[in-house]
PDB file of C-alpha atoms in Angstrom:
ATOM      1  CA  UNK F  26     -89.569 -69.058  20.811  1.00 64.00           C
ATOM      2  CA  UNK F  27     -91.844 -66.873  18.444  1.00 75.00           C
ATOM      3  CA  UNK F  28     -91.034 -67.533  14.535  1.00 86.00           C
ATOM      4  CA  UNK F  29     -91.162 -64.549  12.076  1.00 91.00           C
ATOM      5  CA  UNK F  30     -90.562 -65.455   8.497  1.00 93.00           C
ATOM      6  CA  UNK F  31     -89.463 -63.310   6.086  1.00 95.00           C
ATOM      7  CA  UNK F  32     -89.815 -64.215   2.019  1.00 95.00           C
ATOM      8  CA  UNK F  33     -87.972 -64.137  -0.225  1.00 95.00           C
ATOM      9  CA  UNK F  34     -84.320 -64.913   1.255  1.00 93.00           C
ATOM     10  CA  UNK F  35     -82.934 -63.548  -1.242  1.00 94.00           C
ATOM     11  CA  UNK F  36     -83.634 -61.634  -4.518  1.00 97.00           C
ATOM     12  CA  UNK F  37     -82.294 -60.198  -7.672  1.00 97.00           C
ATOM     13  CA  UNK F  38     -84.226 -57.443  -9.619  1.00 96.00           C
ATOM     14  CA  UNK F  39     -83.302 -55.345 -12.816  1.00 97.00           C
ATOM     15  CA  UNK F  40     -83.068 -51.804 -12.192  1.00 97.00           C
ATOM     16  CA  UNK F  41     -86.714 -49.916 -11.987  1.00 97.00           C
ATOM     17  CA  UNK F  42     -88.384 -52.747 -10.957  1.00 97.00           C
ATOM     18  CA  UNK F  43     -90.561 -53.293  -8.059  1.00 97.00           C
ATOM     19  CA  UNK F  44     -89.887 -56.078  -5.018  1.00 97.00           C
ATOM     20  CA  UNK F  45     -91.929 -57.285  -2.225  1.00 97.00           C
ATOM     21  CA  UNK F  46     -90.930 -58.551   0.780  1.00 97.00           C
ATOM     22  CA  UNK F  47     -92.841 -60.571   3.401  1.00 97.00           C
ATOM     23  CA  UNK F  48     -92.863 -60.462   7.130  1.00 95.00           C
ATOM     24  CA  UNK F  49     -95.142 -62.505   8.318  1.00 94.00           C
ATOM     25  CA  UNK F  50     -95.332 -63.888  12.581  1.00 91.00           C
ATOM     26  CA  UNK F  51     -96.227 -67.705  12.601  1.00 91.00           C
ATOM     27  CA  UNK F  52     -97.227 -68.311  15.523  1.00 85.00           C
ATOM     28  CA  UNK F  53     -98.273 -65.192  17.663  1.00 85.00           C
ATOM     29  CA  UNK F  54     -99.842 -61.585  16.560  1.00 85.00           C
ATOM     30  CA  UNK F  55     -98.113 -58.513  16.331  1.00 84.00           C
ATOM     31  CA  UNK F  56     -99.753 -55.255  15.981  1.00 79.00           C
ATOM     32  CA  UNK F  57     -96.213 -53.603  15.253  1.00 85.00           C
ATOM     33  CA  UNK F  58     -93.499 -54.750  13.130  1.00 91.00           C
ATOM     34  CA  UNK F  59     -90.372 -53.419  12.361  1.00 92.00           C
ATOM     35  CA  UNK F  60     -88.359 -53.257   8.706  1.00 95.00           C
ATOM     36  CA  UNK F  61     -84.619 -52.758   9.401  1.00 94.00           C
ATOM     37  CA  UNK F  62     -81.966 -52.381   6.223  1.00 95.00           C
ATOM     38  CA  UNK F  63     -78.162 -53.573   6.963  1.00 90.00           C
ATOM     39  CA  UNK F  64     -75.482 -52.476   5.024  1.00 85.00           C
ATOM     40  CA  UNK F  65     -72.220 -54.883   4.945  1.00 80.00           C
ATOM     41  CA  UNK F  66     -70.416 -54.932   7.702  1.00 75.00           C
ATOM     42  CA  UNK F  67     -72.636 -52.219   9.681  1.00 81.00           C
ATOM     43  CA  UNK F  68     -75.544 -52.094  12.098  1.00 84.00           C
ATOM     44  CA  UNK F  69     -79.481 -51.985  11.572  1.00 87.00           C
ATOM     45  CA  UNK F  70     -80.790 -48.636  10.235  1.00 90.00           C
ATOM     46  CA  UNK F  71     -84.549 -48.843  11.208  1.00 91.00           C
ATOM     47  CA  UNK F  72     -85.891 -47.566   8.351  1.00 94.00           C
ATOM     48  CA  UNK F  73     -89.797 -47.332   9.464  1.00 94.00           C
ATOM     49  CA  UNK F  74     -92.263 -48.665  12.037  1.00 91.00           C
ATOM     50  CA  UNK F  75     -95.357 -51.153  10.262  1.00 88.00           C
ATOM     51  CA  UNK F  76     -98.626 -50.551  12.336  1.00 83.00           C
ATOM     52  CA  UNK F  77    -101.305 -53.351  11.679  1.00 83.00           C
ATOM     53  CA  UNK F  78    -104.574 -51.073  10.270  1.00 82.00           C
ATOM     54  CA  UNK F  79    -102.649 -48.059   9.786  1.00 84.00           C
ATOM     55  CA  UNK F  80     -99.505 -45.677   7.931  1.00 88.00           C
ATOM     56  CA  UNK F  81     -96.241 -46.931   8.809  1.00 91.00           C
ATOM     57  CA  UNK F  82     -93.750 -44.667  10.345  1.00 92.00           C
ATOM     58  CA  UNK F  83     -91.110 -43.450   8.714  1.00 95.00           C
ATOM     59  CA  UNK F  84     -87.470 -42.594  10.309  1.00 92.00           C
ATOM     60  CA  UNK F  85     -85.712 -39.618   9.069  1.00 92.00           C
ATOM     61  CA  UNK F  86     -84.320 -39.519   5.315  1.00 93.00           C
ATOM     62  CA  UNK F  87     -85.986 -42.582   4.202  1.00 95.00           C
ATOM     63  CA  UNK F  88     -88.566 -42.256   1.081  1.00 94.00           C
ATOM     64  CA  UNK F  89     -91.974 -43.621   1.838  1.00 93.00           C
ATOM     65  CA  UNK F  90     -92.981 -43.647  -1.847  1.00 95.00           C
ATOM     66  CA  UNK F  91     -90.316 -45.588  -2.218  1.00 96.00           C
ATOM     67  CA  UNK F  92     -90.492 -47.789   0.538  1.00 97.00           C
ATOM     68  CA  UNK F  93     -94.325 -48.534   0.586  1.00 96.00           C
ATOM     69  CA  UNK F  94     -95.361 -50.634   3.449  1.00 94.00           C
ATOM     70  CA  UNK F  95     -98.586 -52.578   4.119  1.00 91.00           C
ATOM     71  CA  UNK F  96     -99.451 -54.379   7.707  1.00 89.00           C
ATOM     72  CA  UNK F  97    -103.077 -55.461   6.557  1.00 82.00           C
ATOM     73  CA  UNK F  98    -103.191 -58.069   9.154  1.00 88.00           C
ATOM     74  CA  UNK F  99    -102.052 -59.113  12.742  1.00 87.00           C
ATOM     75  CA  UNK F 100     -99.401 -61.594  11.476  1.00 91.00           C
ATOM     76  CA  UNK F 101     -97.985 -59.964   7.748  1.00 93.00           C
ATOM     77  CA  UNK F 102     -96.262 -56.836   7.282  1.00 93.00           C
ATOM     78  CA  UNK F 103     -94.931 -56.275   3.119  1.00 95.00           C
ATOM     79  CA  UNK F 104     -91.885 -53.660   2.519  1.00 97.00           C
ATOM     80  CA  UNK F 105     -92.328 -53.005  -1.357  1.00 97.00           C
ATOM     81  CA  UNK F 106     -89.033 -51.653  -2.730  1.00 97.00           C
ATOM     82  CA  UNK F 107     -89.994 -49.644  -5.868  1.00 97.00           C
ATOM     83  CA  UNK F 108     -88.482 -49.053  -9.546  1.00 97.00           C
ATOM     84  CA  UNK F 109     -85.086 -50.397  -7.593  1.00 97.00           C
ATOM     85  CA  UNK F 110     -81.675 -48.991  -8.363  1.00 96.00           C
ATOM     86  CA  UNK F 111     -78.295 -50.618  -7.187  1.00 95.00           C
ATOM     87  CA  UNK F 112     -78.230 -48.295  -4.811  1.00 95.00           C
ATOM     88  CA  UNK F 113     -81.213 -50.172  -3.014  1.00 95.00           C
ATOM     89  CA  UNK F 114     -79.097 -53.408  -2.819  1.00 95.00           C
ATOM     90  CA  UNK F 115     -78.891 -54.116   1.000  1.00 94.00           C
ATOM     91  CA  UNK F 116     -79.764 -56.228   3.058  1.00 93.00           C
ATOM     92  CA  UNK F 117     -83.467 -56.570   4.622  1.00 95.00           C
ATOM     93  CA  UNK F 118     -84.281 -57.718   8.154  1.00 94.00           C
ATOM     94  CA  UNK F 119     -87.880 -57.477   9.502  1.00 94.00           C
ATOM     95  CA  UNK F 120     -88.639 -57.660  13.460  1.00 91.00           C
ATOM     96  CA  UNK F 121     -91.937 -58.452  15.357  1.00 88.00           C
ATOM     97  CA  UNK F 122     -92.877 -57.775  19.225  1.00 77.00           C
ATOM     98  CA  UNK F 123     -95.289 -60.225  20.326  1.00 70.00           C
ATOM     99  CA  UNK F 124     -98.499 -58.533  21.593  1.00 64.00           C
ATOM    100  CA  UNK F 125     -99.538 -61.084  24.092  1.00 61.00           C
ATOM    101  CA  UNK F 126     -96.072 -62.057  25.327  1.00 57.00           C
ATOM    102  CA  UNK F 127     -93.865 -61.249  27.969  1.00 57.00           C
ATOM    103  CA  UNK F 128     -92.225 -57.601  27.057  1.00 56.00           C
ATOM    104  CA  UNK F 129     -89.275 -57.190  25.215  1.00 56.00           C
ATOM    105  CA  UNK F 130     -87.945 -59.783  23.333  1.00 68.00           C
ATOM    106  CA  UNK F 131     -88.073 -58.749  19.247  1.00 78.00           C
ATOM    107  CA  UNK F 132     -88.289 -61.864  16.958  1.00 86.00           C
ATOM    108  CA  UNK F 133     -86.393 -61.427  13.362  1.00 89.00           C
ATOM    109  CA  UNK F 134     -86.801 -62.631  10.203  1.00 91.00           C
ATOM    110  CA  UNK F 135     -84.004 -64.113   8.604  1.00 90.00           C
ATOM    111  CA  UNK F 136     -83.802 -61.357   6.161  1.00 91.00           C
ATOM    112  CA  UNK F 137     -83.377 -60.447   2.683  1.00 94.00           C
ATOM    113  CA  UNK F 138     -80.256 -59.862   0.209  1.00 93.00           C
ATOM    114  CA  UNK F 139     -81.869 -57.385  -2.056  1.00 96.00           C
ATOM    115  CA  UNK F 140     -79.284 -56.986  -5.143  1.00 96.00           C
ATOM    116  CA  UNK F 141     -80.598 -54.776  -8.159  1.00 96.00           C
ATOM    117  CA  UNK F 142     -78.838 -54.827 -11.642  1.00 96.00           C
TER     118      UNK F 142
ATOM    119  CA  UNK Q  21     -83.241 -40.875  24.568  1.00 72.00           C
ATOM    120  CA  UNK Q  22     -81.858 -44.218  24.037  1.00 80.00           C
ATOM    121  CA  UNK Q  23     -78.662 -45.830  22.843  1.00 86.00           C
ATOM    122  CA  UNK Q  24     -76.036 -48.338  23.028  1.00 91.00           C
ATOM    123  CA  UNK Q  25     -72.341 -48.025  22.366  1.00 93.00           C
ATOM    124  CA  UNK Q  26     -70.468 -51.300  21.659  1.00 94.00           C
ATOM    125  CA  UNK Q  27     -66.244 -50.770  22.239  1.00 90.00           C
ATOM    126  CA  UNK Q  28     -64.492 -52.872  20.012  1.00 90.00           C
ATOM    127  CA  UNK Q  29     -65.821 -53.384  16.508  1.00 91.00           C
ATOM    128  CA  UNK Q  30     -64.080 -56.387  16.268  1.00 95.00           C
ATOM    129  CA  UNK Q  31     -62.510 -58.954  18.732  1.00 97.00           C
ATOM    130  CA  UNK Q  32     -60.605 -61.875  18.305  1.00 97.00           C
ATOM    131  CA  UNK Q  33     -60.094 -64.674  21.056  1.00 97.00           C
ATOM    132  CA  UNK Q  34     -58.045 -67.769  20.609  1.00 97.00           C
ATOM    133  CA  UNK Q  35     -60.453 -71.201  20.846  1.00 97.00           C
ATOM    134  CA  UNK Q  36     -61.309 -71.708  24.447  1.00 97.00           C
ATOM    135  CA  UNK Q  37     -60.169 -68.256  25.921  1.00 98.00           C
ATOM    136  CA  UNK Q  38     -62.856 -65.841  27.872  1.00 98.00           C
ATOM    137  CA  UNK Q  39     -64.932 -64.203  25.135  1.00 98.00           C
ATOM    138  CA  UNK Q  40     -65.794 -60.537  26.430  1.00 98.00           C
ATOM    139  CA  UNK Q  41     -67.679 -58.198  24.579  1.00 98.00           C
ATOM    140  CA  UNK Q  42     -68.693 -54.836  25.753  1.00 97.00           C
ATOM    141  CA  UNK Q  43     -72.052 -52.660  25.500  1.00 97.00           C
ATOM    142  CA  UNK Q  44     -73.012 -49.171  27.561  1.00 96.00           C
ATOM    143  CA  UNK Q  45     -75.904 -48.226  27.032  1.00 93.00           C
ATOM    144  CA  UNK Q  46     -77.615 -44.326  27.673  1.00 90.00           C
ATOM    145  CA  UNK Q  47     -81.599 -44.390  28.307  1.00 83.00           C
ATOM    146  CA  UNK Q  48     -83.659 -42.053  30.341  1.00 77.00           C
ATOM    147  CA  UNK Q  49     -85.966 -44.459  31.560  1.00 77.00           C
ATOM    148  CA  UNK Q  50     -85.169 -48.176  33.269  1.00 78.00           C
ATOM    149  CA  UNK Q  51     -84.147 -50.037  30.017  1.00 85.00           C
ATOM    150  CA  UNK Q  52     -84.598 -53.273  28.698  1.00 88.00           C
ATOM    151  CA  UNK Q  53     -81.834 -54.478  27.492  1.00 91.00           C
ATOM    152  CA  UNK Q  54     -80.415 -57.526  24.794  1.00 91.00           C
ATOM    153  CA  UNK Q  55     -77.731 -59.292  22.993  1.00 95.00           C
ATOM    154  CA  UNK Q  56     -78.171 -60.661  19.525  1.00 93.00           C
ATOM    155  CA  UNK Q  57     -76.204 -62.844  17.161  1.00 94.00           C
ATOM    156  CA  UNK Q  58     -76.414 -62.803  13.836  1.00 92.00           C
ATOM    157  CA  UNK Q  59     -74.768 -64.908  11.318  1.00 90.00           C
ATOM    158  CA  UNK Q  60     -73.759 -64.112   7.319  1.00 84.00           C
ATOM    159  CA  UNK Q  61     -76.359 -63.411   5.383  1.00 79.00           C
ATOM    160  CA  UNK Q  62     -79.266 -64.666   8.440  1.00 83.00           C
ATOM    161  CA  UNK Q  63     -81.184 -62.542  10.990  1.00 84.00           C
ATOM    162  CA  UNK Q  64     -80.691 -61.876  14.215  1.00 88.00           C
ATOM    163  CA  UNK Q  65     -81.011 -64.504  17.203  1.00 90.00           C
ATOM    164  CA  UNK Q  66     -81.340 -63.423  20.623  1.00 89.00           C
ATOM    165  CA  UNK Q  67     -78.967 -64.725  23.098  1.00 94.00           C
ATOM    166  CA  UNK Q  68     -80.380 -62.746  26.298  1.00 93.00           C
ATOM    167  CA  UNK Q  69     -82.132 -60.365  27.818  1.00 90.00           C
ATOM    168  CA  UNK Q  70     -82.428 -58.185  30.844  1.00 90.00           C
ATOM    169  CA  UNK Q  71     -85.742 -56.739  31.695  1.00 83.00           C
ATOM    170  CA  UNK Q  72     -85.089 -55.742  35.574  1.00 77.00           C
ATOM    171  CA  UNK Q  73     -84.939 -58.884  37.004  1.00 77.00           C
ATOM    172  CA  UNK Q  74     -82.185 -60.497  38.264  1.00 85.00           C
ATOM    173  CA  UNK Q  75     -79.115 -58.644  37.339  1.00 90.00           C
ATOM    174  CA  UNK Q  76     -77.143 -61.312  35.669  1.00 94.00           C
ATOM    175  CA  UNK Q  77     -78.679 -62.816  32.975  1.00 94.00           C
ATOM    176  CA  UNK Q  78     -77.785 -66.122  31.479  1.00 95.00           C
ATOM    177  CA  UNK Q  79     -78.818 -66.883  27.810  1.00 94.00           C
ATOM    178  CA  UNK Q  80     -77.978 -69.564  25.127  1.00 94.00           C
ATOM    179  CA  UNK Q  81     -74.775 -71.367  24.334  1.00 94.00           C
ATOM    180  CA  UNK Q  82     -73.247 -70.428  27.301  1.00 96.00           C
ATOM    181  CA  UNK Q  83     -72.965 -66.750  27.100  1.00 97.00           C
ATOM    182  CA  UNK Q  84     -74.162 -64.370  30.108  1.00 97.00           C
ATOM    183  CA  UNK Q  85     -74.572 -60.680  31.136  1.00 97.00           C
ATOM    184  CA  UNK Q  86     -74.780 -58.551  33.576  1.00 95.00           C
ATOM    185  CA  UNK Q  87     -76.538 -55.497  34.280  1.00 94.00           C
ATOM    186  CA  UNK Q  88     -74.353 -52.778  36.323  1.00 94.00           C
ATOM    187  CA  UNK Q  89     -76.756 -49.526  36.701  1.00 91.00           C
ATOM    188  CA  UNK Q  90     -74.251 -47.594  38.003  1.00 92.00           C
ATOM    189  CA  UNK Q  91     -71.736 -48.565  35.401  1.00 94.00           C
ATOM    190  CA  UNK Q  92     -74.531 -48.483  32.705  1.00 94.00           C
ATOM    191  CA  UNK Q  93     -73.057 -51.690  31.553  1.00 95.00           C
ATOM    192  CA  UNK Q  94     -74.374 -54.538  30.081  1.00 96.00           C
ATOM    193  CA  UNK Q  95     -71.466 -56.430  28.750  1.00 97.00           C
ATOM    194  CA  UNK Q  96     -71.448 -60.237  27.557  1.00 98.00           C
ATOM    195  CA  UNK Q  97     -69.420 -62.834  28.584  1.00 98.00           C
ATOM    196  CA  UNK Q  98     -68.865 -66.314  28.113  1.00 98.00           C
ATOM    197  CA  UNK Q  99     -65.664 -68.759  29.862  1.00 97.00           C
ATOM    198  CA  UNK Q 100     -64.724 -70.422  26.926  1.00 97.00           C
ATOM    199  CA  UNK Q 101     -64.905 -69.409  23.032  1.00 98.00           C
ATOM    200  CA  UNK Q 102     -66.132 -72.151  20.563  1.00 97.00           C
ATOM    201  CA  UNK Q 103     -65.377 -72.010  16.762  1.00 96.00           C
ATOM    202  CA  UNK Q 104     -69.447 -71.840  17.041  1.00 95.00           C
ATOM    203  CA  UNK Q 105     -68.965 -69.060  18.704  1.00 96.00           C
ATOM    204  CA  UNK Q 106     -67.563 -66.553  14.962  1.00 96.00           C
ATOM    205  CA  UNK Q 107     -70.269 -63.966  14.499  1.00 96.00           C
ATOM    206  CA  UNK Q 108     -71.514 -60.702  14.686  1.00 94.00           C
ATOM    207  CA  UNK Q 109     -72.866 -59.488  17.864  1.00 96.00           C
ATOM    208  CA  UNK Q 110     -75.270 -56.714  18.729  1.00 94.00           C
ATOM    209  CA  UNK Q 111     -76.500 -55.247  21.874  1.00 95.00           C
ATOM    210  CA  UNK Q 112     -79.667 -52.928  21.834  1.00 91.00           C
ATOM    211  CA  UNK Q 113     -82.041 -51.404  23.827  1.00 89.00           C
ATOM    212  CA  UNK Q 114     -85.317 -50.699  24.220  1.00 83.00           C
ATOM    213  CA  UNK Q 115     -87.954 -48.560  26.844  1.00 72.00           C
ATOM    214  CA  UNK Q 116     -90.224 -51.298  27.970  1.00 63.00           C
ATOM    215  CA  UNK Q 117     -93.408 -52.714  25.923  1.00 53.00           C
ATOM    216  CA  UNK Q 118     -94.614 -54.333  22.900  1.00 48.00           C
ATOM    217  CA  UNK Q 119     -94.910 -51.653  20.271  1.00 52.00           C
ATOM    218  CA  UNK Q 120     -91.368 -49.274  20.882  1.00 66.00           C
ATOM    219  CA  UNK Q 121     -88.316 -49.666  18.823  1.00 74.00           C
ATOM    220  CA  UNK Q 122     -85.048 -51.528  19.455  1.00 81.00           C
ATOM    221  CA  UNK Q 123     -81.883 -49.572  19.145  1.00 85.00           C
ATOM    222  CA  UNK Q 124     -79.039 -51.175  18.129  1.00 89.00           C
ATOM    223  CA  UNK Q 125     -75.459 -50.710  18.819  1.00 91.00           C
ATOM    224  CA  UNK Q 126     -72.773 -50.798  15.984  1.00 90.00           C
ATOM    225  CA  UNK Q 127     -72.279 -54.375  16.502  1.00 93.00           C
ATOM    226  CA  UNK Q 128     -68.751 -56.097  17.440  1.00 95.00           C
ATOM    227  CA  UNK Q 129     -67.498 -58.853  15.169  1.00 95.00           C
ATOM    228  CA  UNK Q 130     -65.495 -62.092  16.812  1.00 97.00           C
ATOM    229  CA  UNK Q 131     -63.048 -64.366  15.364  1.00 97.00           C
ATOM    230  CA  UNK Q 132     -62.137 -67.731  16.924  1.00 97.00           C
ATOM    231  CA  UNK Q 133     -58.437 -68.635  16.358  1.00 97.00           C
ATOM    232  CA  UNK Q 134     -58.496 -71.851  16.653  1.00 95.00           C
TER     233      UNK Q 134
END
């Protein structure tokens, strides 16, 4: 199957900081990807909706100056978290449709263990 | 409107016991439909999907589903639990297409007792 990768796997920040995360599809182009945040022990919270060329989307309640995110090409979607707080540790998952595949299937990243101290 | 209730946020089944695991979903239009597995601290891996074809789906490692539209059921089975088997398990759903959003369920956690 498709392979996203997502960079780093895991990260630790101070508090205020800034951190980027990669999505990027290896071997297929998507013109949408997805940036999900898990907290322990709970679902996926889609947090906004990466359109290659153009503004993400945001979902409901979730800052978009905070959570600045780039899709500049067909295969690499960034989720910037910025000047962090602990309250931003979670955990990161990014998801990719393919655009010339069958319809459906998502491919995720292996996510992200954001902690900030 | 879409979304997916799983029953059961966690389930344990002894080491080679019938591993059940039950999503409804609600959608408006036909839905597509999927199970994912996701391991600590690692993404999600798909282990089937249903996107009107055949009705029962098999997937990977032995785990199936079937799709009951009047029942709007989509629950996962498989005959015999593996130690493997210890993960966290979400169903979502999504409309059809390339560019719409998943929606997950709350996921359902299973334990192996070996």
């Amino acid at each position: 199957g498709a392979v996203v990768s997502q960079h780093p796997s895991r990260v630790i920040c101070k508090s205020g900081t800034s951190v980027k995360i990669e999505c990027r599809s290896l071997d297929f182009q998507a013109t949408t990807m997805f940036w999900y945040r898990q907290f322990p022990k709970q679902s996926l919270m889609l947090m906004a909706t990466s359109n290659e060329g153009s503004k993400a989307t945001y979902e409901q309640g979730v800052e978009k100056d905070k959570f600045l995110i780039n899709h500049a090409s067909l295969t690499l979607s960034t989720l910037t978290v910025t000047s962090a707080h602990p309250e931003d540790s979670s955990f990161y998952i990014c998801s990719a449709r393919d655009r010339g595949g069958a319809m459906g299937e998502a491919f995720f990243g292996q996510g992200t263990r954001l902690t900030v101290v | 409107a879409q979304s997916v209730t799983q029953l059961g946020s966690h389930v344990s089944v002894s080491e080679g016991a019938l591993v059940l695991l039950r999503c409804n979903y609600s959608s408006s239009v036909p839905p597509y439909l999927f199970w994912y597995v996701q391991y600590p601290n690692q993404g999600l891996q798909l282990l089937l999907k249903y996107t009107s074809a055949a009705t029962l789906v098999k997937g990977i490692n032995g785990f199936e589903a079937e799709f009951k539209k009047s029942e709007t059921s989509f629950h996962l089975t498989k005959p015999s639990a593996h130690m493997s088997d210890a993960a966290e398990y979400f169903c979502a759903v999504s409309d059809s297409g390339t560019g719409n959003q998943f929606y997950f369920g709350t996921g359902t956690s299973l334990t192996v007792i070996p």
